[in-house]
PDB file of C-alpha atoms in Angstrom:
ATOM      1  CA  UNK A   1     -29.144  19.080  -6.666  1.00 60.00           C
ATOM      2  CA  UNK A   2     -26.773  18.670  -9.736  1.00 66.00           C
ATOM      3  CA  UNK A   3     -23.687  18.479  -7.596  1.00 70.00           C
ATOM      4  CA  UNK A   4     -25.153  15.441  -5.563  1.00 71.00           C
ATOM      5  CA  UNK A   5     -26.007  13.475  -8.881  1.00 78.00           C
ATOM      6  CA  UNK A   6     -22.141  14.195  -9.930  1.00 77.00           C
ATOM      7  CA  UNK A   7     -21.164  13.351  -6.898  1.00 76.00           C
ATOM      8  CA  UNK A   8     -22.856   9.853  -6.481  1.00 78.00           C
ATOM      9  CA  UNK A   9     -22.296   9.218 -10.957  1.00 82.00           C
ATOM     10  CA  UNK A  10     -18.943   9.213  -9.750  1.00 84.00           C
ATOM     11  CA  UNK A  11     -18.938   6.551  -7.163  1.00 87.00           C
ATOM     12  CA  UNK A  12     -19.447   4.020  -9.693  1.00 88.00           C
ATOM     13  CA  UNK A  13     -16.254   4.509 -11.765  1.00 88.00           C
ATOM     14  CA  UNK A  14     -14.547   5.251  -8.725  1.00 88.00           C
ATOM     15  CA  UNK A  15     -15.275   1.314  -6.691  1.00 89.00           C
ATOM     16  CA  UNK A  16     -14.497  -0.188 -10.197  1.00 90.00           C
ATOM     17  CA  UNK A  17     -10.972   2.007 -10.359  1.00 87.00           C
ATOM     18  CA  UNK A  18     -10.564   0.695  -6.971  1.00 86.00           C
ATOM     19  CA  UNK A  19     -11.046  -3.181  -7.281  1.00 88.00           C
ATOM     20  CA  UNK A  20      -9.484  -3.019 -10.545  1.00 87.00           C
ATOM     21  CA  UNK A  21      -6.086  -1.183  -9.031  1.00 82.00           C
ATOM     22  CA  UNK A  22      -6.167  -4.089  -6.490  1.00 83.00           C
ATOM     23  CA  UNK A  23      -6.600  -6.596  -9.113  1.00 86.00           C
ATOM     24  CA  UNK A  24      -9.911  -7.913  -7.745  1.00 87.00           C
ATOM     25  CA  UNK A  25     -12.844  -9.564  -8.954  1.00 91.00           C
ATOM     26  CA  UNK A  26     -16.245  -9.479  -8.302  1.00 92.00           C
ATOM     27  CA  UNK A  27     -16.233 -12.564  -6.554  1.00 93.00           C
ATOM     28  CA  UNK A  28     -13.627 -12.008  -4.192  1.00 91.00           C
ATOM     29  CA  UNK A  29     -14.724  -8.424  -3.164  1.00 90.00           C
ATOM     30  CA  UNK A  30     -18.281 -10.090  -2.605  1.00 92.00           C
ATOM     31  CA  UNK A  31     -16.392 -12.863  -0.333  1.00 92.00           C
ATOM     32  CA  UNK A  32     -14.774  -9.710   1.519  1.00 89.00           C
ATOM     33  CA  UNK A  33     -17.689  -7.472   1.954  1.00 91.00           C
ATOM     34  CA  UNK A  34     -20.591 -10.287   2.202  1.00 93.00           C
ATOM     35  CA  UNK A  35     -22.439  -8.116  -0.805  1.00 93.00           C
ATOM     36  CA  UNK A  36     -23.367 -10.065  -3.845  1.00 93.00           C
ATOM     37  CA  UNK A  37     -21.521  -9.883  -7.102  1.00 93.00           C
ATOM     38  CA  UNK A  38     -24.674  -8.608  -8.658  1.00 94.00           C
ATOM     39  CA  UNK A  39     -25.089  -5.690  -6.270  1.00 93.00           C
ATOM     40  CA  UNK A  40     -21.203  -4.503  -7.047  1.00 93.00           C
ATOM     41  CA  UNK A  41     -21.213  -4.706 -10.535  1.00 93.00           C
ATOM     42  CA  UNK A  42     -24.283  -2.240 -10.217  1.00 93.00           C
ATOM     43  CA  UNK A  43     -23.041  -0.232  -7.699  1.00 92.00           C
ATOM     44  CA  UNK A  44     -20.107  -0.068 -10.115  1.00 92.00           C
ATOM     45  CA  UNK A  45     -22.323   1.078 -13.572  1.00 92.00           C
ATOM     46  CA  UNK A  46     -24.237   3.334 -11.497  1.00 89.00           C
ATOM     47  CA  UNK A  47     -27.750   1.593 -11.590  1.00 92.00           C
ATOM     48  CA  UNK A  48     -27.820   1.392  -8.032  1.00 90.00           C
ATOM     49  CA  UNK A  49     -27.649   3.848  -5.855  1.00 88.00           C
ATOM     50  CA  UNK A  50     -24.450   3.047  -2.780  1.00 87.00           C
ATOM     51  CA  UNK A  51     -25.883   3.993   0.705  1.00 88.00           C
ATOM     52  CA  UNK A  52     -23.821   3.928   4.208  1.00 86.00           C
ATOM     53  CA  UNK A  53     -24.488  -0.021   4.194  1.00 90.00           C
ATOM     54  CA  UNK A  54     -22.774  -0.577   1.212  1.00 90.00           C
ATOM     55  CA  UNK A  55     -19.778   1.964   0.650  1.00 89.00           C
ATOM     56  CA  UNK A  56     -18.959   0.611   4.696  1.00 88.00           C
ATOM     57  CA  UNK A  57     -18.041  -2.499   3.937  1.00 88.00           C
ATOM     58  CA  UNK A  58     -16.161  -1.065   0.584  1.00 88.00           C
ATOM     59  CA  UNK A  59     -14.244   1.066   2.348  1.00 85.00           C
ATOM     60  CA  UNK A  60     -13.180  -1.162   4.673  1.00 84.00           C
ATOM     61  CA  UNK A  61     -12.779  -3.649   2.538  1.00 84.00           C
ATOM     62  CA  UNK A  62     -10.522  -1.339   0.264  1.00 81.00           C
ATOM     63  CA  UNK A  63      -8.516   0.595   3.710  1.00 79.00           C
ATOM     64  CA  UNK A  64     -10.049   3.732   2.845  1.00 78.00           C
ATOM     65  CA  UNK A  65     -11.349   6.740   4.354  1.00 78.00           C
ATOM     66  CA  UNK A  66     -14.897   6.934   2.765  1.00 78.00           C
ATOM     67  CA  UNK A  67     -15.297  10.566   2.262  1.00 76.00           C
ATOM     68  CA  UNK A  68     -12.355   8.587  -0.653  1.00 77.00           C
ATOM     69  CA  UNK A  69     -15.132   6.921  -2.055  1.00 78.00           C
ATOM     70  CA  UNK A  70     -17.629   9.454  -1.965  1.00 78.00           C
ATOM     71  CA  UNK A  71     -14.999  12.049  -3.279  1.00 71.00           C
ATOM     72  CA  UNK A  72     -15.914  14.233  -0.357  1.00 65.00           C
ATOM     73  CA  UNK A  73     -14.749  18.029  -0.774  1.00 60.00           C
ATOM     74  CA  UNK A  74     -11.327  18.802   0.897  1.00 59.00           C
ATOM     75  CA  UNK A  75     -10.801  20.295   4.257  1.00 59.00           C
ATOM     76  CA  UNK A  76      -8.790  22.226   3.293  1.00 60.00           C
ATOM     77  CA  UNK A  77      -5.799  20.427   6.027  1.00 64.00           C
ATOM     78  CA  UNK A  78      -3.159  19.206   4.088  1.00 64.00           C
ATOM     79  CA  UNK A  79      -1.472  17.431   6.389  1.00 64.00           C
ATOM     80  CA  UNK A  80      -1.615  13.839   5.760  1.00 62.00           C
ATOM     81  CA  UNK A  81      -3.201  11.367   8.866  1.00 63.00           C
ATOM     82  CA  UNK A  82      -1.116   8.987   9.811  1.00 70.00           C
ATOM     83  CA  UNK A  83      -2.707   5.444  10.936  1.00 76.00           C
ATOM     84  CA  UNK A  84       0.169   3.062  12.037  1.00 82.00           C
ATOM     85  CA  UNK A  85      -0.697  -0.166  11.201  1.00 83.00           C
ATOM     86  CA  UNK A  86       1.191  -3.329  12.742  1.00 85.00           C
ATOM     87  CA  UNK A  87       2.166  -6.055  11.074  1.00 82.00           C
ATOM     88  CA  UNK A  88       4.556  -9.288  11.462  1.00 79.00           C
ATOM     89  CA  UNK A  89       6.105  -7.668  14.121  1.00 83.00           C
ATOM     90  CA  UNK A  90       7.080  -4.402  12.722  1.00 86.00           C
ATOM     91  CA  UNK A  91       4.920  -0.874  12.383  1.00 88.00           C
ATOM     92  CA  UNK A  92       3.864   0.125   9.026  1.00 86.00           C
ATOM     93  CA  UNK A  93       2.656   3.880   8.309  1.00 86.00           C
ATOM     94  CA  UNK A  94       1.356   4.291   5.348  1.00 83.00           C
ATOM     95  CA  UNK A  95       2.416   7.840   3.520  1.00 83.00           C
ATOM     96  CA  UNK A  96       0.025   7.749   0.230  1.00 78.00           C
ATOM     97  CA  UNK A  97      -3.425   6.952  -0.134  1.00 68.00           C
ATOM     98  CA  UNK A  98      -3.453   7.198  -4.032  1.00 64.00           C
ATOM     99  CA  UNK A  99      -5.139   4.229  -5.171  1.00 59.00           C
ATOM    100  CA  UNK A 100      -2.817   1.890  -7.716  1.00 63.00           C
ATOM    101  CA  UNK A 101       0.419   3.270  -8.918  1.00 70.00           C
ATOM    102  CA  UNK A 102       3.554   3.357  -6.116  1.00 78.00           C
ATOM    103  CA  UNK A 103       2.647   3.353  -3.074  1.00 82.00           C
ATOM    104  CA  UNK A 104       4.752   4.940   0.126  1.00 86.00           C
ATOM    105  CA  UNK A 105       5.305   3.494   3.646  1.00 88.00           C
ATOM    106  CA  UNK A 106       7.726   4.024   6.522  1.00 92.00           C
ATOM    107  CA  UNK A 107       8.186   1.290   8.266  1.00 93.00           C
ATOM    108  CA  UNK A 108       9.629   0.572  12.205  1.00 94.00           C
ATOM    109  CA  UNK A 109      11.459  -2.725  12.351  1.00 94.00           C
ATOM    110  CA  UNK A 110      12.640  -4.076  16.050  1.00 92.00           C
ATOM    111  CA  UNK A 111      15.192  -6.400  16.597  1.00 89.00           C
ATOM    112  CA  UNK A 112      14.017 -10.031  16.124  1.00 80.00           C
ATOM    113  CA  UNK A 113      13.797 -11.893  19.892  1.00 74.00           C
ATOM    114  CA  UNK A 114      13.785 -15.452  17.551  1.00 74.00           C
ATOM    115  CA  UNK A 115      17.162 -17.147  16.693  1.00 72.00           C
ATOM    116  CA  UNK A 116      15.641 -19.007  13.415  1.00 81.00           C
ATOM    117  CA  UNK A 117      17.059 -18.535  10.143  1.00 87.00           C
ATOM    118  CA  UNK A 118      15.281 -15.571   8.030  1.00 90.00           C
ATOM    119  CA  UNK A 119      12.461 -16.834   5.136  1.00 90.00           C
ATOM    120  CA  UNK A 120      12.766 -15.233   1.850  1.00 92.00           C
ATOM    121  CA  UNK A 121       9.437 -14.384  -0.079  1.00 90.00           C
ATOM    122  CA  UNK A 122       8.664 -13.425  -3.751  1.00 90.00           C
ATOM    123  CA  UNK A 123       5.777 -11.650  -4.753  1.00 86.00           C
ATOM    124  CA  UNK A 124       4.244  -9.239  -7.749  1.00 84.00           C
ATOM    125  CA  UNK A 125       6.178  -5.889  -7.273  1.00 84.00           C
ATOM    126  CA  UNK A 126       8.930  -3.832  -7.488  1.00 87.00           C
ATOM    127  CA  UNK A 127      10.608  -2.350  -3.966  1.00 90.00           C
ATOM    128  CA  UNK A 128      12.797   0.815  -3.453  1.00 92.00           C
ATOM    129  CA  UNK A 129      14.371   1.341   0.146  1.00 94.00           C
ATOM    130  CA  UNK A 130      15.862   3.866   1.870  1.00 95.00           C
ATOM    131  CA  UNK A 131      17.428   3.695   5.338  1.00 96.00           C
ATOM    132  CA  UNK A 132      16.009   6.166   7.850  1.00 96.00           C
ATOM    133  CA  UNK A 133      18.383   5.046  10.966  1.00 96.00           C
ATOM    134  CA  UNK A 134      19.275   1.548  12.411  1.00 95.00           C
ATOM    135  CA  UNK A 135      20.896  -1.002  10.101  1.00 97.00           C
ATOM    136  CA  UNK A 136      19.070  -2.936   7.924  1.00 96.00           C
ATOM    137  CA  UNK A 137      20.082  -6.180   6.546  1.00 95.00           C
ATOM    138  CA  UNK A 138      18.303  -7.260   3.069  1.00 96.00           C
ATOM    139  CA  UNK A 139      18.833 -10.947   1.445  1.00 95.00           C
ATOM    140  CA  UNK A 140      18.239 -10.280  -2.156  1.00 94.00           C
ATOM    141  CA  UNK A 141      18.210 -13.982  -3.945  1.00 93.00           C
ATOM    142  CA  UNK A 142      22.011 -15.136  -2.793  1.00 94.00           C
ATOM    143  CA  UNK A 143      22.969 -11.979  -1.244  1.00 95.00           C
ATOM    144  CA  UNK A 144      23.113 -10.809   2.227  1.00 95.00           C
ATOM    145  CA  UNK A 145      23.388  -6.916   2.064  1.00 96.00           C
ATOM    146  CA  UNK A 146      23.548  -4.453   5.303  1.00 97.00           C
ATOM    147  CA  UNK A 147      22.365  -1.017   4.253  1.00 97.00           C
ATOM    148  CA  UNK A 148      23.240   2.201   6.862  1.00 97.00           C
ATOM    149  CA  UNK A 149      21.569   5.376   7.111  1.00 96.00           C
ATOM    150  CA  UNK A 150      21.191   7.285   3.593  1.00 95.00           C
ATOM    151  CA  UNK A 151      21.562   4.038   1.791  1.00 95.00           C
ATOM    152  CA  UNK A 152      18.984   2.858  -1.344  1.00 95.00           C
ATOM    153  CA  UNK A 153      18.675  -0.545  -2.592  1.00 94.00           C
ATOM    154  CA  UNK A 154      15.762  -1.286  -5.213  1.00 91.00           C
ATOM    155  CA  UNK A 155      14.554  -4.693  -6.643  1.00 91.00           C
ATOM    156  CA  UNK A 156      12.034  -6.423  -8.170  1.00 89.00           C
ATOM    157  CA  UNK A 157      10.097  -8.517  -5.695  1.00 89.00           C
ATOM    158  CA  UNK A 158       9.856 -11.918  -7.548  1.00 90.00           C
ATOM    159  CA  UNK A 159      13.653 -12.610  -6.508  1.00 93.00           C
ATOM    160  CA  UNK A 160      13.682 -13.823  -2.703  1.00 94.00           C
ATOM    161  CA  UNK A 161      14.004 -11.069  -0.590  1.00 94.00           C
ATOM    162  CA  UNK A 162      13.787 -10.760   3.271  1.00 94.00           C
ATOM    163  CA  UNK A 163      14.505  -7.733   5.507  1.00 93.00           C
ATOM    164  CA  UNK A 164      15.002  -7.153   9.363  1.00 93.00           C
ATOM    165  CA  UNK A 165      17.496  -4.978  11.549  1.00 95.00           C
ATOM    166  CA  UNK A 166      21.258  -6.460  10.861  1.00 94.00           C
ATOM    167  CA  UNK A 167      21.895  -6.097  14.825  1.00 93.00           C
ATOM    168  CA  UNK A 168      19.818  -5.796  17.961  1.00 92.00           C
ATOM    169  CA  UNK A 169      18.792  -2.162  17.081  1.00 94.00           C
ATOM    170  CA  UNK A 170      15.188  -1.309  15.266  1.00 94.00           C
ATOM    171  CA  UNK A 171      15.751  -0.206  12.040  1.00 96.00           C
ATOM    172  CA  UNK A 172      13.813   2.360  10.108  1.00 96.00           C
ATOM    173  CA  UNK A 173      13.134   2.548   6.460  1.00 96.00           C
ATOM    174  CA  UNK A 174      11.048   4.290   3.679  1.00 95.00           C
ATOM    175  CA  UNK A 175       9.722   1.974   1.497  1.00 92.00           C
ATOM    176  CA  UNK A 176       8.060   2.896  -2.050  1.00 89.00           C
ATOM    177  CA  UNK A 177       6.140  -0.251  -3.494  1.00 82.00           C
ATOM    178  CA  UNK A 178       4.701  -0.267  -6.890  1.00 78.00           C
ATOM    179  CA  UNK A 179       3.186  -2.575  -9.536  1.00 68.00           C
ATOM    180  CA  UNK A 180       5.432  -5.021 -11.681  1.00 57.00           C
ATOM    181  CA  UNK A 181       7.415  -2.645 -14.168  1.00 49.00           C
ATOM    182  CA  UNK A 182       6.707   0.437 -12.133  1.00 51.00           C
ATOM    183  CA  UNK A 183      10.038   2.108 -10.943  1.00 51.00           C
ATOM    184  CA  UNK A 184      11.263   4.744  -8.446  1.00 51.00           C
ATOM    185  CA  UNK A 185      13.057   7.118 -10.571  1.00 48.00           C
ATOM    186  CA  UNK A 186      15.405  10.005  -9.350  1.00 47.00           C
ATOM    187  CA  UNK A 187      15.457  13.033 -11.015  1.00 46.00           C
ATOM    188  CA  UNK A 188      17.962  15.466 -10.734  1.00 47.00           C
ATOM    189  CA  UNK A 189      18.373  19.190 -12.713  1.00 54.00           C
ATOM    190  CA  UNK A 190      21.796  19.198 -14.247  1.00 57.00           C
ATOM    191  CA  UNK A 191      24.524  21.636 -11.719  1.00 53.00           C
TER     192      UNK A 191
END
């Protein structure tokens, strides 16, 4: 019986880690899941108790698995599940579920069927990619860069950046994305 009181005092802390990592508020999680701010910030303390009809919506809400939520004991499979997702066009895996911090995706690109000119975006962020196979091309403010297979570029998403296969070939990239300030760092024992 102890276990399953540590296991649901721990739900609390874990939905606030959560919202907080995706720099939410009450009110727009409430907007998302249809459960009043009231009910989430208890859920949150631990003065009320989740249930199925709650964490549901949370998970959903937050894309995870909610055996996440309930910290549900390992498998003891360590392979990680893959769940393509697809998005604008191209097919995003994700590789991490680690909530906050850098997060990991590979991502399938195809060949754009449209003639229009590419539109750069900005956002909070910093991006590291590597090239998988294909050739991608990569505007970076007032550069036009084609990376190859093997190649890195890095850069901090509020300079306009757009990305797409440089030819009529799918491209195929890792992509690590973390919070403003957070880095990809290589580190390498000296020979």
């Amino acid at each position: 019986m102890g276990e399953l009181k540590d296991v649901l005092a721990a739900i609390g802390p874990k939905l606030r880690e959560l919202r907080k990592g995706r720099g939410l508020t009450l009110a727009e999680l409430s907007r998302t899941t249809g459960i009043s701010e009231s009910t989430l910030s208890r859920l949150e303390s631990g003065t009320r108790r989740p249930n199925l009809e709650l964490l549901l919506p949370l998970a959903r809400a937050y894309g995870v698995p909610l055996d996440e939520l309930v910290g549900a004991p390992q498998t003891g499979d360590p392979r990680v599940h893959l769940r393509p997702v697809r998005r604008h066009g191209m097919t995003i895996v994700p590789l991490t579920r680690r909530v906050g911090g850098v997060q990991a995706h590979k991502l399938v690109i195809p060949p754009r069927c449209d003639a229009a000119e590419p539109v750069t975006q900005t956002h909070e962020g910093y991006e590291w990619l590597y090239v998988l196979d294909g050739r991608l091309r990569l505007l970076l403010g007032e550069r036009d860069l084609v990376l190859k297979p093997g190649e890195v570029a890095e850069f901090d998403t509020h300079l306009p950046h757009w990305m797409g296969p440089a030819d009529d070939q799918p491209v195929e990239l890792l992509a690590l994305f973390g919070p403003q300030g957070e880095r990809a760092h290589l580190r390498a024992r000296p020979t």
